[in-house]
Structure formats: structure tokens, C-alpha cells
Short mmCIF file of C-alpha atoms in Angstrom, two decimals:
data_model
loop_
_atom_site.label_atom_id
_atom_site.label_comp_id
_atom_site.label_asym_id
_atom_site.label_seq_id
_atom_site.Cartn_x
_atom_site.Cartn_y
_atom_site.Cartn_z
CA MET Q 260 14.62 50.33 5.99
CA GLY Q 261 14.12 51.75 2.55
CA LEU Q 262 13.11 49.06 -0.16
CA VAL Q 263 16.38 48.79 -1.99
CA GLN Q 264 18.11 47.78 1.35
CA GLU Q 265 14.72 45.40 2.11
CA ILE Q 266 15.35 43.40 -1.02
CA LEU Q 267 19.53 43.60 -0.59
CA ALA Q 268 18.45 41.91 3.34
CA ALA Q 269 16.40 39.76 2.23
CA THR Q 270 18.54 38.51 -1.04
CA LEU Q 271 21.27 38.29 1.25
CA LEU Q 272 19.51 36.16 4.14
CA MET Q 273 17.88 33.89 1.63
CA GLY Q 274 21.74 33.50 -0.81
CA GLY Q 275 23.27 33.27 2.54
CA LEU Q 276 21.15 30.70 3.88
CA ALA Q 277 21.24 28.57 1.00
CA VAL Q 278 24.46 28.09 0.00
CA PHE Q 279 25.03 27.51 3.70
CA PHE Q 280 22.75 24.72 3.84
CA GLY Q 281 23.84 23.48 0.90
CA ILE Q 282 27.55 23.34 1.90
CA VAL Q 283 26.07 21.54 5.30
CA LEU Q 284 23.76 19.28 2.78
CA ALA Q 285 26.97 18.49 1.18
CA ILE Q 286 29.39 17.63 4.57
CA VAL Q 287 26.43 15.56 5.39
CA GLU Q 288 26.55 13.80 3.12
CA ARG Q 289 29.95 13.05 2.09
CA LYS Q 290 30.44 12.17 5.90
CA PHE Q 291 27.64 9.88 5.55
CA LYS Q 292 27.91 8.34 2.51
CA ILE Q 293 27.04 4.71 2.14
CA GLN Q 294 28.80 2.41 -0.04
CA THR Q 295 26.52 0.77 -1.95
CA ASP Q 296 27.23 -1.98 -4.64
CA PRO Q 297 25.98 -0.89 -7.96
CA ARG Q 298 24.65 -3.71 -8.74
CA ILE Q 299 22.11 -4.57 -6.23
CA ASP Q 300 20.27 -2.19 -8.33
CA GLU Q 301 20.49 -3.44 -11.62
CA VAL Q 302 19.78 -7.28 -10.54
CA GLU Q 303 16.51 -4.98 -8.89
CA GLU Q 304 15.64 -3.75 -12.51
CA LEU Q 305 15.76 -7.38 -13.92
CA LEU Q 306 14.14 -9.02 -11.19
CA PRO Q 307 10.21 -8.72 -11.82
CA GLY Q 308 9.13 -5.93 -9.66
CA ILE Q 309 6.31 -7.41 -7.84
CA ASN Q 310 7.19 -7.62 -4.66
CA CYS Q 311 4.96 -10.52 -3.75
CA GLY Q 312 7.39 -11.98 -1.20
CA ALA Q 313 7.33 -15.60 -2.24
CA CYS Q 314 10.57 -15.67 -1.68
CA GLY Q 315 10.69 -15.38 1.71
CA GLN Q 316 12.48 -11.78 1.03
CA THR Q 317 10.73 -8.50 2.17
CA GLY Q 318 10.26 -8.20 -1.41
CA CYS Q 319 12.38 -7.27 -5.25
CA ARG Q 320 15.13 -5.37 -2.85
CA GLY Q 321 16.16 -7.82 -0.31
CA VAL Q 322 16.16 -10.69 -3.22
CA ALA Q 323 18.87 -7.97 -4.98
CA GLU Q 324 20.10 -7.52 -1.90
CA GLY Q 325 20.71 -11.23 -1.02
CA ILE Q 326 21.82 -11.76 -4.12
CA VAL Q 327 24.27 -9.93 -5.00
CA ALA Q 328 25.95 -10.44 -1.15
CA GLY Q 329 26.19 -13.99 -2.31
CA VAL Q 330 23.56 -14.87 0.28
CA LEU Q 331 20.64 -16.22 -2.07
CA GLU Q 332 21.08 -18.52 -5.16
CA VAL Q 333 20.76 -16.65 -9.23
CA ASN Q 334 17.46 -18.24 -9.46
CA ALA Q 335 15.93 -16.96 -6.00
CA CYS Q 336 13.03 -15.99 -7.69
CA PRO Q 337 10.42 -18.64 -8.01
CA VAL Q 338 8.43 -16.29 -10.56
CA GLY Q 339 10.79 -15.05 -12.63
CA GLY Q 340 11.70 -18.29 -13.06
CA GLN Q 341 14.85 -19.63 -15.45
CA ALA Q 342 14.85 -16.48 -17.69
CA THR Q 343 14.98 -14.04 -15.02
CA ALA Q 344 17.81 -16.37 -13.36
CA ASP Q 345 19.71 -16.21 -16.61
CA GLN Q 346 20.12 -12.91 -16.98
CA ILE Q 347 21.14 -12.10 -13.14
CA GLY Q 348 23.55 -14.94 -13.78
CA ALA Q 349 24.87 -13.46 -17.35
CA LEU Q 350 25.22 -9.90 -14.95
CA LEU Q 351 26.93 -11.63 -12.34
CA GLY Q 352 28.62 -13.94 -13.64
CA ARG Q 353 26.94 -16.89 -12.16
CA SER Q 354 24.69 -19.37 -12.80
CA ALA Q 355 22.37 -21.81 -11.55
CA GLN Q 356 19.50 -23.84 -12.79
CA VAL Q 357 15.97 -23.34 -11.66
CA GLY Q 358 13.64 -25.97 -11.72
CA PRO Q 359 10.44 -26.14 -13.08
CA THR Q 360 8.00 -23.18 -11.46
CA LYS Q 361 5.72 -24.88 -9.31
CA LYS Q 362 1.51 -24.80 -9.81
CA ALA Q 363 -1.06 -24.28 -7.77
CA VAL Q 364 -3.70 -26.77 -7.63
CA ILE Q 365 -8.02 -26.09 -5.80
CA ARG Q 366 -8.08 -29.19 -4.20
CA CYS Q 367 -12.01 -29.16 -4.71
CA GLN Q 368 -14.56 -28.66 -7.71
CA PRO Q 369 -17.87 -28.61 -5.99
CA ASP Q 370 -21.00 -29.58 -6.92
CA LEU Q 371 -23.13 -29.19 -3.64
CA LYS Q 372 -26.50 -30.72 -3.32
CA GLU Q 373 -27.49 -27.71 -1.63
CA PRO Q 374 -25.59 -24.48 -1.91
CA PRO Q 375 -25.77 -22.36 0.93
CA SER Q 376 -28.38 -19.79 1.13
CA TYR Q 377 -25.24 -17.04 2.58
CA THR Q 378 -25.41 -13.71 2.02
CA GLY Q 379 -22.69 -12.37 4.60
CA ILE Q 380 -19.08 -10.94 3.73
CA ASP Q 381 -18.37 -11.25 0.55
CA THR Q 382 -15.24 -12.95 0.88
CA CYS Q 383 -14.61 -16.67 1.60
CA LEU Q 384 -12.59 -15.86 5.06
CA GLY Q 385 -15.56 -13.59 6.24
CA TYR Q 386 -17.74 -17.07 4.64
CA GLN Q 387 -15.45 -19.28 7.39
CA THR Q 388 -15.59 -16.66 10.11
CA LEU Q 389 -18.40 -15.94 10.45
CA ILE Q 390 -20.71 -19.71 9.73
CA GLY Q 391 -17.46 -21.39 9.92
CA GLY Q 392 -18.38 -25.62 8.68
CA THR Q 393 -22.37 -25.31 9.41
CA LEU Q 394 -23.61 -25.34 5.80
CA GLY Q 395 -23.15 -27.80 2.96
CA CYS Q 396 -19.18 -28.92 2.74
CA ALA Q 397 -17.29 -28.08 5.87
CA TYR Q 398 -13.45 -28.54 4.11
CA GLY Q 399 -14.12 -27.67 0.09
CA CYS Q 400 -13.80 -24.32 -1.96
CA VAL Q 401 -16.57 -21.60 -0.49
CA GLY Q 402 -15.77 -19.95 -3.85
CA LEU Q 403 -16.23 -16.77 -3.39
CA GLY Q 404 -12.72 -15.68 -4.72
CA ASP Q 405 -10.59 -14.64 -2.13
CA CYS Q 406 -7.51 -17.13 -4.01
CA GLN Q 407 -8.75 -15.06 -7.11
CA ALA Q 408 -8.95 -11.42 -5.52
CA VAL Q 409 -4.60 -12.61 -4.23
CA CYS Q 410 -3.68 -13.59 -7.51
CA PRO Q 411 -0.72 -11.12 -8.67
CA VAL Q 412 -1.36 -13.20 -12.55
CA GLY Q 413 -4.39 -13.36 -13.04
CA ALA Q 414 -4.73 -16.75 -13.09
CA ILE Q 415 -6.74 -17.80 -10.71
CA TYR Q 416 -10.72 -17.18 -12.62
CA ARG Q 417 -14.08 -17.95 -12.49
CA ASP Q 418 -15.59 -20.73 -14.95
CA GLU Q 419 -18.93 -21.46 -16.69
CA GLN Q 420 -19.64 -22.81 -13.83
CA GLY Q 421 -19.05 -20.58 -11.30
CA LEU Q 422 -16.33 -22.93 -9.65
CA MET Q 423 -12.96 -21.88 -8.85
CA GLN Q 424 -9.80 -23.17 -11.71
CA VAL Q 425 -6.20 -22.33 -11.91
CA ALA Q 426 -4.89 -21.57 -15.29
CA GLU Q 427 -1.41 -23.20 -15.34
CA ALA Q 428 0.02 -21.10 -18.00
CA LEU Q 429 0.08 -18.07 -15.91
CA CYS Q 430 0.30 -18.95 -12.47
CA THR Q 431 3.94 -17.99 -11.29
CA GLY Q 432 3.46 -20.38 -7.91
CA CYS Q 433 4.01 -17.67 -5.61
CA GLY Q 434 1.79 -19.61 -3.25
CA LEU Q 435 -0.10 -15.92 -2.15
CA CYS Q 436 -3.40 -18.11 -2.89
CA VAL Q 437 -2.56 -20.83 -0.51
CA LYS Q 438 -2.35 -18.59 2.06
CA ALA Q 439 -5.61 -16.75 0.55
CA CYS Q 440 -8.06 -20.12 1.25
CA PRO Q 441 -9.02 -19.83 4.58
CA ARG Q 442 -9.75 -24.05 4.56
CA SER Q 443 -6.18 -25.11 3.09
CA VAL Q 444 -8.14 -25.95 -0.47
CA ILE Q 445 -5.16 -24.52 -2.62
CA VAL Q 446 -1.78 -26.44 -2.50
CA LEU Q 447 1.10 -26.22 -4.51
CA ARG Q 448 2.14 -29.17 -6.59
CA GLU Q 449 5.77 -29.79 -7.83
CA PRO Q 450 5.45 -30.13 -12.27
CA THR Q 451 5.55 -34.23 -11.66
CA GLU Q 452 2.78 -34.20 -9.08
CA THR Q 453 0.06 -34.61 -11.64
CA TRP Q 454 -1.80 -37.09 -9.90
CA GLN Q 455 -4.66 -34.79 -8.09
CA LEU Q 456 -7.78 -35.59 -5.57
CA LEU Q 457 -9.71 -32.42 -6.07
CA CYS Q 458 -11.92 -33.38 -2.45
CA ARG Q 459 -10.76 -32.92 0.81
CA ASN Q 460 -13.21 -34.34 3.32
CA PRO Q 461 -12.20 -36.97 4.93
CA GLU Q 462 -15.57 -38.04 6.12
CA LYS Q 463 -17.15 -41.32 5.25
CA GLY Q 464 -18.71 -42.29 2.06
CA LYS Q 465 -22.76 -41.32 3.31
CA GLN Q 466 -21.92 -38.25 4.70
CA VAL Q 467 -20.05 -37.08 2.22
CA LEU Q 468 -22.43 -38.04 -0.42
CA ALA Q 469 -25.59 -36.35 1.44
CA VAL Q 470 -23.76 -32.71 0.22
CA CYS Q 471 -21.53 -33.21 -2.41
CA ASN Q 472 -22.51 -35.03 -5.83
CA SER Q 473 -18.48 -34.82 -6.69
CA GLY Q 474 -16.98 -35.40 -3.10
CA CYS Q 475 -15.30 -38.68 -2.72
CA ILE Q 476 -17.03 -41.12 -1.33
CA ALA Q 477 -14.14 -43.41 -0.14
CA CYS Q 478 -15.08 -45.98 -2.30
CA GLY Q 479 -11.57 -47.40 -2.99
CA LEU Q 480 -12.32 -48.26 -6.62
CA CYS Q 481 -9.15 -46.42 -7.31
CA VAL Q 482 -6.38 -47.70 -5.36
CA LYS Q 483 -8.47 -51.10 -6.75
CA ALA Q 484 -7.52 -50.34 -10.04
CA CYS Q 485 -3.97 -48.93 -9.63
CA THR Q 486 -1.58 -51.44 -10.67
CA HIS Q 487 1.03 -49.91 -9.33
CA GLY Q 488 0.55 -50.00 -5.60
CA ALA Q 489 0.76 -45.79 -5.89
CA LEU Q 490 -2.45 -45.67 -4.36
CA LYS Q 491 -3.74 -46.64 -0.52
CA MET Q 492 -6.96 -44.88 1.63
CA ALA Q 493 -6.36 -42.52 4.76
CA ASP Q 494 -8.81 -41.04 6.52
CA ASN Q 495 -11.14 -42.13 3.86
CA LEU Q 496 -9.46 -40.49 1.07
CA PRO Q 497 -6.59 -42.23 -1.51
CA VAL Q 498 -3.21 -40.65 -0.71
CA VAL Q 499 -0.41 -41.02 -3.49
CA ASP Q 500 2.76 -42.08 -3.03
CA TYR Q 501 4.40 -40.14 -6.33
CA GLN Q 502 7.58 -42.69 -6.61
CA LEU Q 503 5.22 -45.51 -7.95
CA CYS Q 504 2.97 -43.06 -10.10
CA ASN Q 505 3.61 -43.79 -13.34
CA GLU Q 506 0.33 -41.52 -14.95
CA CYS Q 507 -1.43 -44.39 -16.11
CA GLY Q 508 -5.06 -42.80 -15.84
CA ASP Q 509 -6.56 -46.32 -14.39
CA CYS Q 510 -8.07 -44.76 -11.56
CA VAL Q 511 -9.13 -41.49 -12.69
CA ALA Q 512 -11.05 -43.83 -15.64
CA LYS Q 513 -12.75 -45.89 -13.11
CA CYS Q 514 -13.78 -42.33 -10.09
CA PRO Q 515 -16.93 -42.60 -9.71
CA LYS Q 516 -17.70 -39.28 -8.76
CA LYS Q 517 -14.80 -37.92 -11.47
CA CYS Q 518 -12.83 -35.76 -9.00
CA LEU Q 519 -9.87 -37.49 -9.26
CA VAL Q 520 -7.43 -35.67 -12.54
CA LEU Q 521 -4.23 -36.02 -13.78
CA LYS Q 522 -3.13 -32.59 -13.62
CA GLY Q 523 -1.58 -30.96 -17.25
CA ILE Q 524 -2.12 -34.38 -19.12
CA MET Q 525 -4.64 -35.23 -21.17
CA LEU Q 526 -6.27 -38.98 -20.80
CA PHE Q 527 -7.34 -40.79 -24.09
CA GLU Q 528 -10.86 -40.55 -23.28
CA GLN Q 529 -10.81 -37.47 -22.36
CA ALA Q 530 -9.02 -35.69 -25.05
CA GLN Q 531 -11.70 -37.73 -27.36
CA ASP Q 532 -13.95 -35.87 -25.84
CA ALA Q 533 -12.51 -32.24 -26.66
CA SER Q 534 -12.25 -33.19 -30.22
CA MET D 226 9.26 25.80 35.35
CA LEU D 227 8.45 21.83 34.89
CA GLN D 228 5.22 22.13 36.02
CA GLY D 229 5.12 24.48 32.73
CA LEU D 230 6.66 21.78 30.68
CA PHE D 231 4.12 18.97 31.43
CA LEU D 232 1.28 21.68 31.05
CA ILE D 233 2.52 22.25 26.89
CA LEU D 234 2.84 18.77 26.90
CA VAL D 235 -0.05 17.94 27.78
CA SER D 236 -1.62 20.75 25.72
CA THR D 237 -0.54 19.52 22.29
CA VAL D 238 -0.84 16.06 22.52
CA LEU D 239 -4.55 16.30 23.44
CA VAL D 240 -6.00 19.69 23.80
CA ASN D 241 -4.81 21.82 21.13
CA ASN D 242 -4.11 18.59 19.23
CA PHE D 243 -2.30 19.39 15.92
CA VAL D 244 -3.98 17.36 13.25
CA LEU D 245 -7.82 16.86 15.46
CA SER D 246 -7.69 20.25 16.83
CA ARG D 247 -6.13 22.74 14.56
CA PHE D 248 -5.96 20.87 11.73
CA LEU D 249 -2.69 20.25 9.96
CA GLY D 250 -0.91 17.87 8.46
CA ILE D 251 -4.62 16.15 7.01
CA CYS D 252 -3.10 15.25 4.38
CA PRO D 253 -0.80 11.94 6.05
CA PHE D 254 -3.47 11.57 8.34
CA ILE D 255 -5.88 10.39 5.50
CA GLY D 256 -3.44 9.20 3.72
CA VAL D 257 -1.05 7.17 5.92
CA SER D 258 -3.76 5.48 8.26
CA GLU D 259 -4.22 2.78 6.48
CA ARG D 260 -2.27 0.42 9.37
CA ILE D 261 -1.34 0.39 12.71
CA GLU D 262 2.10 -0.19 11.99
CA THR D 263 2.62 3.01 8.48
CA ALA D 264 1.16 5.22 10.86
CA LEU D 265 3.34 4.70 14.02
CA SER D 266 6.48 5.14 11.57
CA MET D 267 5.08 8.12 9.32
CA GLY D 268 4.38 9.70 13.67
CA TRP D 269 7.71 9.11 14.89
CA ALA D 270 9.64 9.82 11.92
CA THR D 271 7.03 13.16 11.64
CA THR D 272 7.89 13.65 15.72
CA LEU D 273 11.61 13.78 15.03
CA VAL D 274 11.54 16.05 12.30
CA MET D 275 9.75 18.23 14.45
CA THR D 276 11.41 18.17 17.43
CA VAL D 277 14.96 19.18 15.28
CA SER D 278 13.03 21.90 12.89
CA ALA D 279 11.28 23.54 15.65
CA VAL D 280 14.45 24.07 17.67
CA VAL D 281 16.61 25.12 15.05
CA THR D 282 14.39 27.93 13.68
CA TRP D 283 13.57 28.86 16.86
CA GLY D 284 16.56 29.76 16.97
CA LEU D 285 17.19 31.53 13.45
CA GLU D 286 13.96 33.39 14.42
CA GLN D 287 15.80 34.60 17.60
CA TYR D 288 19.34 35.41 15.94
CA VAL D 289 18.53 36.35 12.74
CA LEU D 290 15.39 37.52 11.49
CA ILE D 291 14.15 39.34 14.71
CA PRO D 292 17.59 40.95 15.11
CA PHE D 293 17.79 41.98 11.15
CA ASP D 294 14.24 43.14 10.75
CA LEU D 295 13.39 40.32 8.72
CA GLY D 296 9.68 38.52 9.67
CA PHE D 297 8.48 39.66 6.51
CA LEU D 298 11.33 36.00 5.26
CA GLN D 299 9.80 33.92 8.08
CA TYR D 300 7.60 31.59 5.98
CA VAL D 301 10.56 31.07 3.63
CA VAL D 302 12.78 30.46 5.74
CA TYR D 303 11.31 28.11 7.75
CA ILE D 304 10.53 26.08 4.23
CA LEU D 305 14.24 26.36 3.71
CA VAL D 306 15.38 25.31 6.72
CA ILE D 307 12.57 21.67 6.98
CA ALA D 308 13.49 20.87 3.42
CA THR D 309 17.01 21.16 4.38
CA MET D 310 16.11 19.44 8.26
CA VAL D 311 14.08 16.39 6.67
CA GLN D 312 16.95 15.59 3.82
CA THR D 313 20.18 16.06 6.45
CA ILE D 314 18.32 13.82 8.94
CA GLU D 315 17.32 11.10 6.40
CA THR D 316 21.16 10.42 5.15
CA ILE D 317 22.00 10.74 8.88
CA LEU D 318 19.55 8.04 10.08
CA ALA D 319 20.57 6.02 6.41
CA LYS D 320 24.22 5.79 8.30
CA THR D 321 23.59 5.23 11.48
CA SER D 322 20.53 3.82 11.45
CA PRO D 323 19.81 1.34 8.89
CA ALA D 324 16.44 -0.60 10.52
CA LEU D 325 15.15 3.15 11.67
CA HIS D 326 15.59 4.24 8.08
CA ARG D 327 14.45 1.47 6.30
CA THR D 328 10.82 1.17 8.72
CA LEU D 329 10.70 4.98 8.31
CA GLY D 330 11.24 4.64 4.35
CA ILE D 331 9.23 7.32 1.72
CA PHE D 332 7.68 8.76 4.63
CA LEU D 333 11.13 11.10 5.96
CA PRO D 334 11.51 12.63 2.16
CA LEU D 335 7.08 12.94 2.38
CA ILE D 336 7.57 15.27 5.77
CA THR D 337 8.69 18.02 3.78
CA THR D 338 5.27 19.02 2.47
CA ASN D 339 3.50 18.12 5.93
CA CYS D 340 2.12 21.58 6.82
CA ALA D 341 2.44 20.74 10.67
CA VAL D 342 5.63 20.93 10.65
CA LEU D 343 5.43 24.32 9.40
CA GLY D 344 2.49 25.02 11.25
CA LEU D 345 4.48 24.36 14.66
CA ALA D 346 7.44 26.20 14.02
CA ILE D 347 5.52 28.98 13.24
CA LEU D 348 3.46 28.78 16.20
CA VAL D 349 6.60 28.30 17.73
CA ALA D 350 7.68 31.68 16.90
CA GLN D 351 3.96 33.33 17.99
CA LYS D 352 3.27 31.97 21.32
CA GLY D 353 7.24 33.03 22.33
CA TYR D 354 9.10 30.44 23.57
CA ASN D 355 12.01 29.69 25.00
CA VAL D 356 14.54 26.83 23.27
CA LEU D 357 13.18 24.61 26.12
CA GLU D 358 9.11 25.12 25.29
CA ALA D 359 9.96 25.05 21.54
CA ALA D 360 11.23 21.12 21.54
CA VAL D 361 8.59 20.11 24.26
CA PHE D 362 5.87 21.85 22.16
CA ALA D 363 7.41 20.50 19.36
CA THR D 364 7.71 16.91 20.55
CA GLY D 365 4.41 16.86 21.64
CA GLY D 366 3.06 18.05 18.46
CA GLY D 367 4.86 15.33 17.04
CA LEU D 368 3.10 12.60 20.38
CA GLY D 369 -0.44 13.99 18.90
CA PHE D 370 0.16 13.74 15.61
CA THR D 371 1.03 9.98 16.02
CA LEU D 372 -1.94 9.64 18.23
CA ALA D 373 -4.49 11.18 16.05
CA LEU D 374 -2.66 8.77 13.27
CA VAL D 375 -2.58 5.65 15.02
CA LEU D 376 -6.15 5.94 16.78
CA LEU D 377 -7.32 6.24 12.86
CA ALA D 378 -5.50 3.39 11.74
CA GLY D 379 -6.59 1.45 14.32
CA ILE D 380 -10.48 2.42 13.86
CA ARG D 381 -9.98 1.98 9.81
CA GLU D 382 -8.44 -1.41 9.75
CA ARG D 383 -11.60 -2.71 11.84
CA LEU D 384 -13.62 -0.77 9.43
CA GLU D 385 -12.41 -3.12 7.42
CA TRP D 386 -14.57 -6.07 7.91
CA ALA D 387 -17.56 -3.69 8.36
CA ASP D 388 -20.18 -3.81 5.55
CA ILE D 389 -20.71 -0.12 4.63
CA PRO D 390 -22.39 1.42 2.69
CA GLU D 391 -21.73 1.86 -1.49
CA ALA D 392 -21.38 5.48 -1.25
CA PHE D 393 -19.76 5.90 1.82
CA LYS D 394 -16.83 3.12 0.92
CA GLY D 395 -12.93 4.12 0.99
CA LYS D 396 -12.51 7.90 1.65
CA PRO D 397 -16.16 9.07 2.72
CA ILE D 398 -16.26 6.89 5.86
CA VAL D 399 -12.52 7.93 6.57
CA LEU D 400 -13.50 11.96 6.74
CA ILE D 401 -16.44 10.88 8.37
CA THR D 402 -14.08 8.56 11.08
CA ALA D 403 -12.11 11.40 11.28
CA GLY D 404 -14.70 14.06 12.21
CA LEU D 405 -15.92 11.88 15.15
CA LEU D 406 -12.41 12.28 16.53
CA SER D 407 -11.73 15.38 16.16
CA MET D 408 -15.41 15.65 17.95
CA ALA D 409 -13.90 13.44 20.49
CA PHE D 410 -11.44 15.23 21.52
CA LEU D 411 -13.43 18.06 21.41
CA GLY D 412 -14.55 16.70 24.94
CA PHE D 413 -10.54 17.77 25.95
CA THR D 414 -11.13 21.43 25.89
CA GLY D 415 -10.92 23.40 28.80
CA LEU D 416 -7.95 20.75 30.66
CA VAL D 417 -5.96 23.03 29.98
CA ALA D 418 -6.35 26.99 30.43
CA GLN D 419 -4.32 28.24 26.92
#
């Protein structure tokens, strides 16, 4: 076979195969065509696209499918909030009010008498798995920053004292930190739930006092200070009835350990301190 | 006959494992072995593509390339076939089995550039297998690929908890682990004489 024939045969074979496969692909594509709603793509475009899973769906694509199918409301994305809901609503001609987003609150600001001498795996989960509650307080923040690492929007930071804090303006309420915390120190609070106790230790005052300077010692002064009957003691910690609490701040002023706060509300004394 | 097929299967899964003995498909081996779940998905997708493309390339080799004396076009033709097969399988799967399609996800198109698939097709031609042997060889190759991926993924999941020296963190420790795995598979040498 001469060179020309060889080139010709190769060209014919490759060209033929390419055309043949092209036709096969075209037929398969036509035969197995899936009708997808183009609105799904448009809705997906409007969503944040961080696939955090806070909505409980399999990612932003799943939410978009659910919204277009009418299974989910247009406000299904808790991270996107009202702005996203409005855009999607305008696109689909539906509307839904979205409540203000929840905020994460770290219910412990430890001031331990003796910081645990721990040199193991540098994560809260590692700490909890390896030594559990054998050092210091068994209930409070370990402070190794699993929540900070998992936060998709960088709302959790470490302050000058080395305590973990939530920047509420940035927090989208996705709840990933709640899942990440091995000691369940973090919860999501509704915007109306301003009263927060920054201590999780349910032991008696003496035991708490032995390990931590800022833990609740179950003195009950807050309960006495409350003139609305919103507080009561349970398991050596005060619990609140948000229906009765009117955010007066009397309990916060009385707390000797400064572990009571009204989140998002600056009290008179604090405002003075700040200025 | 059956015995021969079984030998081919054992040989490709364990003794001549595509990843750990022939060093084909190293890219997905390192790239998609972080989680056992994804490793399994990748493994199944590759097995499927390998089996289908091995049979099709076998047909092309026997009935087109050899009769027309066009063996030098082997590589190009095979790559064309594999790419088409991957695309076809993806389209069909998306329609007939959305759940499986979602599981395999992005891994399916990635297989187009998996050298283990091309290597397998060429090996089938070199070894002169018949169509049944080619299919078993391809299935075995896919299963071996899956096995290697899942083994490494399992080890990597555990490695996340290990206290690895700073210099070895990330890919270096994975490469060392892969090397050890490969050495472990040397133990199967001689199990099947071929």
C-alpha cells in the first residue's frame, strides 16, 4: 500500500468513525433527552452557591429544584435571606416573607482557673475524644476553634483574650458551627431570644467556682432580680421564659460572674463603659 | 473455559492490578481517593466505561483495524471510541437512572482522560483475547481499580487523624502510602502465572 493510499485510508477511517459516532451521539442525545425546567438554572444562579446544606437539601441545586417544583417556598434558603427570596419570588411570580435569620451564640466565655495543659490533636473534636472532660470544665468551650474552621462566612473569630466570638453581623445562621462543636456549646438563637446565659456547667456553685472564674455558680441572684418572673433555676443554671422576659437587664446587672448577657442589646452601663 | 476466565479475573483484580502493578490511572487514584464514598462512585463509573469500551474497541480492532491493515491508527481510534462511550453512557444514565447518574456525577466525564481505560483497550489487543475474555478482563480491571481506590481512600480517611510530620502533610504522605500499597500487592505475584 502506497503512502497516498495509507493517508487516504486513515482519513477515511477517522472521518467515517467521527461521522458515525457523531450520528450515534446525536441519536442518543435525542432519544434520551431530559426535559429540565430552565428556571431551575436561573434560580440556582440567584442562590448563594456555597452549598452549605443549612436548608437541609443536597446543596443549592437541590434547593433550586425544590423551589421550582413548588415543594419549597422561595425563602427556603436561610443564608440568602430576604434579598434572595425577593429575587427568586420576582422570577417565579411567587412571594414569601422570610423571618430575620437566626444567629449563632457561643454559650461559654471561659476564664479557667487553670488552663488545661493539652498538647494533642489541635481540634476541639480531638480534645473531646482524647481527654473528654477530665481537665478543667467538662461542659464549656474548649477554644481550639472547630467552629471558626467550619464557618463558611468567617463570622467566628478569636478575640484578644483568646475567646471564641460570633460576629453577628456576618453570621448567616447556617448552623454548621452548632454541628461542629463537640460539646454543644453553640446554639442558634432567634433574634428575639436576646437573653443568654454564657455557661453550660450544671454542677453546684462550689465545683464551678473551683474550675472557672466566669462560670455560673447558681447563686440565684438573677432569679431574685427578675421582676417579671421570667427566670427560674433548673439544674443549677437559670432558664428563661422568653414570653415573660422584657429585656430590662436587671438580671444582667446583678450577675456576680458576668455570665449573663442580652445579645444585640447594649445596656445602660455597658454603653457608658464603651463611651 | 470458565477456569480461564476466572484466572483472567483474579489476575487483573489482584496480581496485575491496573493501578498498583501496572501504574495506570494514577491521576484519579490520587485525586479521587479522599472519601470512600466518592472512591466507590469513581470505581463503579470506571468499571462500567472500561467494560463497554473494551468490547467496542475489540470489535473495531478485529473487524476494521486488522482487516484493513490500519493498526497504526489504534491509539487515535481508541481515544475516539472511549470519549464517545463516556458521553453516550452519561446521556443514557441521566435519563434511565438519575440516582446512579447523580452518584457518579462529575466522575463520569473525567474517565475520558483516564489512561487505565486506554491502557486496558490496548492490552486487550496485545493479548489477543476473544470478546468474552476481553469483557472479563475489562471488568476485572475496573474492579481492581475500584479496590485500589477504596483501599487508599480508607487509609486516607484514617490518616486525617494521624499526627503527620509537617513536611509530609497532604500529597506526600498519600504518595508514600500508595507506594506501600503497591508493595503490598507485590505479595500476589506468582498467584497466577501470566
